[in-house]
């Protein structure tokens, strides 16, 4: 076989060989072993009165194995033929006749109709006027590509002369027809004359008898009848073919079957007939419908994916991006184009988990999907987008198995940008645990942190944990008098200091208002804890520079508790620390107290005391002692300071340190202060009336800063003076330096009003409150009392002396009189006098005394006179 032509010829020969000698349906391979069949075929044609031909689809080229003209023996070689007789027959020459006889067949093949067998009796009129019947039979060569058909033409005008080979081929064609899966029905004048078994099966017709003779139209659905008839009407000439068209076949059981119909003009029993081939296309139809439905779903799916808020990215086996939707582009931007695998999210930069910890590369969603073939759902990944902005993504990914039609696209992932949501959640979570002002933990955040520290620490670590509870003294005053903005500044400064001073702190919190707490590790024992608390107290007590430039100091009261000493429940520990803080407060401001088992009792006592204090005034349990103030120049007693005492029915004598703080915490201070003013003024008025020397003595009364806040001080003052008849000028109000923290209008106005009213004003405990010196200038005061802590160092401590000297100089510069408090010995008095102080007060002169012991001061006594000299 050297050329395609030779090949084709060889194959054709082989096929015929099969037809002749091999059993039907022999394997295709067997054909190829037989050579020279073409010559044999030609020989057969020569020996018999049939002509063998071969036809090859799709061109339907005909190979004649013997000339067709051989069948025309005895005719005028130059005469013309008419096919079919009488019908628009254009005369043909003998050489054209073979083609004309095979024309119907050729047309069906060209029209794409495939069949397995074919039979046609074609008539023509020879030049001598005789009508000849030519039998054309053909059979499809099984499994041939392109399709091949093998056939014969024989003259059957004389029925007695049907050649043997025709019978043989016909038998085979019949066999093929009988076994065809397509229904092959022949009808004549509209009535069925033949159907193959497939026709009966497809039409659900019970028997051949039931089929024969019925109208062919009974097989076609009424809906399709008109169009079917129209198409069939095109079949005018023998060999005309109607290409496959679709129609519904009506079955005898009432059901319908979609079929493809092809029809050709043929003959039956020598008379014109129509052969109809019906092919069951229900499966193809179903497949087409399924495909169409699938395509529609896919289209809808694609549209839905495109419209998704979520980004969808399909990643191939190598991690490259295979497909994306618009949202993916919106969310991931250029990372999609340059990235590979998880880089489409991270851009190759660091990624973090929700808690901020680094995200291991092999735990990122695509990595997991690509390498481990595992799905992940809503994995939150924190990344930097290409503009450097933090972005939070929620990624779900799923590797697709090959069975899911995922040939190259092996991972589908969806990604949402949850930055806004995450930030909001983070903020809400943060706000739930933190104080927005200082950024420190709030109470609940602190308790959570403490509880987890308790639970995760080993025994040794636990022993070294200490909790501090800070409460700023008189913070309410700062807030009320200087305004909340200043209050906030102070709180921020405190927070900042705590942060700076406690680098190892486990949790730092602003619990509420002016209350702070901290849990610090590595505090080995009680001494260390107390020392640490002292340290913190000192640091927090340093004056704060306000944005206005002013300095302001707030002292903390600090309670502390070692976790070694208490329970293991964070809230209980905090409560103990709180208790210790209250204890510190009770001892006086700016103190430190450590929790111990007895403290709960003390706190209980404190509550009881506060309760008792409410009725102390009415029950007459309060009384006053008086301590004289004398001139340093001549020793003369110039005034008396009233100091309150509480004769507690069960506890005995209580000093102010035990209860004034308590009173200040509540509104009780107003009643207490009012009572002191009234009782003091009344006493002083009596003394003035009784002792001429007392006439120009003043009465000093301590006024709590809380009394200055409210509106009650002036009325109380007026009433006390009115009732006693004491002139305003006989009264000195002592206000502690820390009570004068403000520049605010209310306090200044108040002080101004008091001065105009005629009372003297003194700053008590001067030097402890860090009030700015320039501020002092603006206060309408006329005395400063230098705090006992400085006076005690006079004669022994050069530093204290320098401070007292400076205060004195400053005071004098402002036209104020300077009083040295707490003078306990002569040396102190001597130095105070040397440094220029004007008055003094202290145990050296006299301890606070009961009223009955006071008049002695106005009767000159030799001893007193000597002491003053
Ligand atoms: P303060 O105004 O500084 O009063 C002086 C305190 O020092 C008095 O204590 C007094 O007994 C004590 N003292 C006087 N001389 C000496 C001395 O030479 N050495 C020592 N070590 N101490 C001396 P007291 O009576 O216990 O009062 C304590 C504080 O209670 C007072 O300090 C004052 O701030 C407050 N206080 C007393 N009475 C009242 C009152 O009626 N109203 C208000 N708001 N506070 C009062
Ligand atoms: Ca005082
Ligand atoms: Ca004082």
mmCIF file with all atom_site columns, N, CA and C in Angstrom, residues 8-18 31 34-39 41 54 65 148:
data_model
loop_
_atom_site.group_PDB
_atom_site.id
_atom_site.type_symbol
_atom_site.label_atom_id
_atom_site.label_alt_id
_atom_site.label_comp_id
_atom_site.label_asym_id
_atom_site.label_entity_id
_atom_site.label_seq_id
_atom_site.pdbx_PDB_ins_code
_atom_site.Cartn_x
_atom_site.Cartn_y
_atom_site.Cartn_z
_atom_site.occupancy
_atom_site.B_iso_or_equiv
_atom_site.pdbx_formal_charge
_atom_site.auth_seq_id
_atom_site.auth_comp_id
_atom_site.auth_asym_id
_atom_site.auth_atom_id
_atom_site.pdbx_PDB_model_num
ATOM 1  N N  . UNK A 1 8   ? -7.253  2.628   -0.033  1.00 0.00 ? 8   UNK A N  1
ATOM 2  C CA . UNK A 1 8   ? -8.712  2.571   -0.047  1.00 0.00 ? 8   UNK A CA 1
ATOM 3  C C  . UNK A 1 8   ? -9.187  1.380   -0.875  1.00 0.00 ? 8   UNK A C  1
ATOM 4  N N  . UNK A 1 9   ? -8.529  1.258   -1.988  1.00 0.00 ? 9   UNK A N  1
ATOM 5  C CA . UNK A 1 9   ? -8.885  0.151   -2.864  1.00 0.00 ? 9   UNK A CA 1
ATOM 6  C C  . UNK A 1 9   ? -8.690  -1.191  -2.153  1.00 0.00 ? 9   UNK A C  1
ATOM 7  N N  . UNK A 1 10  ? -7.579  -1.268  -1.476  1.00 0.00 ? 10  UNK A N  1
ATOM 8  C CA . UNK A 1 10  ? -7.241  -2.508  -0.776  1.00 0.00 ? 10  UNK A CA 1
ATOM 9  C C  . UNK A 1 10  ? -8.266  -2.834  0.278   1.00 0.00 ? 10  UNK A C  1
ATOM 10 N N  . UNK A 1 11  ? -8.660  -1.793  0.992   1.00 0.00 ? 11  UNK A N  1
ATOM 11 C CA . UNK A 1 11  ? -9.633  -1.999  2.057   1.00 0.00 ? 11  UNK A CA 1
ATOM 12 C C  . UNK A 1 11  ? -10.947 -2.452  1.463   1.00 0.00 ? 11  UNK A C  1
ATOM 13 N N  . UNK A 1 12  ? -11.332 -1.759  0.392   1.00 0.00 ? 12  UNK A N  1
ATOM 14 C CA . UNK A 1 12  ? -12.594 -2.116  -0.246  1.00 0.00 ? 12  UNK A CA 1
ATOM 15 C C  . UNK A 1 12  ? -12.554 -3.578  -0.684  1.00 0.00 ? 12  UNK A C  1
ATOM 16 N N  . UNK A 1 13  ? -11.434 -3.969  -1.237  1.00 0.00 ? 13  UNK A N  1
ATOM 17 C CA . UNK A 1 13  ? -11.292 -5.360  -1.689  1.00 0.00 ? 13  UNK A CA 1
ATOM 18 C C  . UNK A 1 13  ? -11.437 -6.307  -0.515  1.00 0.00 ? 13  UNK A C  1
ATOM 19 N N  . UNK A 1 14  ? -10.812 -5.898  0.547   1.00 0.00 ? 14  UNK A N  1
ATOM 20 C CA . UNK A 1 14  ? -10.842 -6.745  1.740   1.00 0.00 ? 14  UNK A CA 1
ATOM 21 C C  . UNK A 1 14  ? -12.272 -6.921  2.215   1.00 0.00 ? 14  UNK A C  1
ATOM 22 N N  . UNK A 1 15  ? -13.028 -5.831  2.181   1.00 0.00 ? 15  UNK A N  1
ATOM 23 C CA . UNK A 1 15  ? -14.397 -5.911  2.687   1.00 0.00 ? 15  UNK A CA 1
ATOM 24 C C  . UNK A 1 15  ? -15.205 -6.885  1.849   1.00 0.00 ? 15  UNK A C  1
ATOM 25 N N  . UNK A 1 16  ? -15.000 -6.770  0.580   1.00 0.00 ? 16  UNK A N  1
ATOM 26 C CA . UNK A 1 16  ? -15.789 -7.634  -0.263  1.00 0.00 ? 16  UNK A CA 1
ATOM 27 C C  . UNK A 1 16  ? -15.419 -9.097  -0.013  1.00 0.00 ? 16  UNK A C  1
ATOM 28 N N  . UNK A 1 17  ? -14.150 -9.274  0.204   1.00 0.00 ? 17  UNK A N  1
ATOM 29 C CA . UNK A 1 17  ? -13.683 -10.619 0.538   1.00 0.00 ? 17  UNK A CA 1
ATOM 30 C C  . UNK A 1 17  ? -14.450 -11.159 1.711   1.00 0.00 ? 17  UNK A C  1
ATOM 31 N N  . UNK A 1 18  ? -14.670 -10.289 2.668   1.00 0.00 ? 18  UNK A N  1
ATOM 32 C CA . UNK A 1 18  ? -15.417 -10.707 3.832   1.00 0.00 ? 18  UNK A CA 1
ATOM 33 C C  . UNK A 1 18  ? -16.838 -11.107 3.451   1.00 0.00 ? 18  UNK A C  1
ATOM 34 N N  . UNK A 1 31  ? -10.348 -8.118  7.923   1.00 0.00 ? 31  UNK A N  1
ATOM 35 C CA . UNK A 1 31  ? -10.445 -7.673  6.525   1.00 0.00 ? 31  UNK A CA 1
ATOM 36 C C  . UNK A 1 31  ? -9.090  -7.403  5.930   1.00 0.00 ? 31  UNK A C  1
ATOM 37 N N  . UNK A 1 34  ? -6.739  -9.880  3.847   1.00 0.00 ? 34  UNK A N  1
ATOM 38 C CA . UNK A 1 34  ? -7.046  -10.448 2.517   1.00 0.00 ? 34  UNK A CA 1
ATOM 39 C C  . UNK A 1 34  ? -6.658  -9.464  1.417   1.00 0.00 ? 34  UNK A C  1
ATOM 40 N N  . UNK A 1 35  ? -5.778  -9.889  0.581   1.00 0.00 ? 35  UNK A N  1
ATOM 41 C CA . UNK A 1 35  ? -5.296  -9.009  -0.489  1.00 0.00 ? 35  UNK A CA 1
ATOM 42 C C  . UNK A 1 35  ? -5.921  -9.398  -1.830  1.00 0.00 ? 35  UNK A C  1
ATOM 43 N N  . UNK A 1 36  ? -5.711  -8.515  -2.767  1.00 0.00 ? 36  UNK A N  1
ATOM 44 C CA . UNK A 1 36  ? -6.130  -8.790  -4.138  1.00 0.00 ? 36  UNK A CA 1
ATOM 45 C C  . UNK A 1 36  ? -7.630  -9.012  -4.293  1.00 0.00 ? 36  UNK A C  1
ATOM 46 N N  . UNK A 1 37  ? -8.387  -8.626  -3.284  1.00 0.00 ? 37  UNK A N  1
ATOM 47 C CA . UNK A 1 37  ? -9.828  -8.853  -3.359  1.00 0.00 ? 37  UNK A CA 1
ATOM 48 C C  . UNK A 1 37  ? -10.454 -8.043  -4.477  1.00 0.00 ? 37  UNK A C  1
ATOM 49 N N  . UNK A 1 38  ? -9.845  -6.860  -4.742  1.00 0.00 ? 38  UNK A N  1
ATOM 50 C CA . UNK A 1 38  ? -10.412 -6.012  -5.778  1.00 0.00 ? 38  UNK A CA 1
ATOM 51 C C  . UNK A 1 38  ? -10.459 -6.734  -7.125  1.00 0.00 ? 38  UNK A C  1
ATOM 52 N N  . UNK A 1 39  ? -9.375  -7.384  -7.393  1.00 0.00 ? 39  UNK A N  1
ATOM 53 C CA . UNK A 1 39  ? -9.341  -8.111  -8.673  1.00 0.00 ? 39  UNK A CA 1
ATOM 54 C C  . UNK A 1 39  ? -10.376 -9.229  -8.675  1.00 0.00 ? 39  UNK A C  1
ATOM 55 N N  . UNK A 1 41  ? -13.071 -9.230  -7.049  1.00 0.00 ? 41  UNK A N  1
ATOM 56 C CA . UNK A 1 41  ? -14.368 -8.586  -7.158  1.00 0.00 ? 41  UNK A CA 1
ATOM 57 C C  . UNK A 1 41  ? -14.689 -8.254  -8.612  1.00 0.00 ? 41  UNK A C  1
ATOM 58 N N  . UNK A 1 54  ? -18.554 0.736   -4.907  1.00 0.00 ? 54  UNK A N  1
ATOM 59 C CA . UNK A 1 54  ? -18.233 1.104   -3.517  1.00 0.00 ? 54  UNK A CA 1
ATOM 60 C C  . UNK A 1 54  ? -18.426 2.609   -3.378  1.00 0.00 ? 54  UNK A C  1
ATOM 61 N N  . UNK A 1 65  ? -16.478 -1.254  -9.573  1.00 0.00 ? 65  UNK A N  1
ATOM 62 C CA . UNK A 1 65  ? -15.588 -2.405  -9.761  1.00 0.00 ? 65  UNK A CA 1
ATOM 63 C C  . UNK A 1 65  ? -15.805 -3.071  -11.121 1.00 0.00 ? 65  UNK A C  1
ATOM 64 N N  . UNK A 1 148 ? -18.156 3.684   4.800   1.00 0.00 ? 148 UNK A N  1
ATOM 65 C CA . UNK A 1 148 ? -18.077 3.084   3.462   1.00 0.00 ? 148 UNK A CA 1
ATOM 66 C C  . UNK A 1 148 ? -19.307 2.233   3.229   1.00 0.00 ? 148 UNK A C  1
#
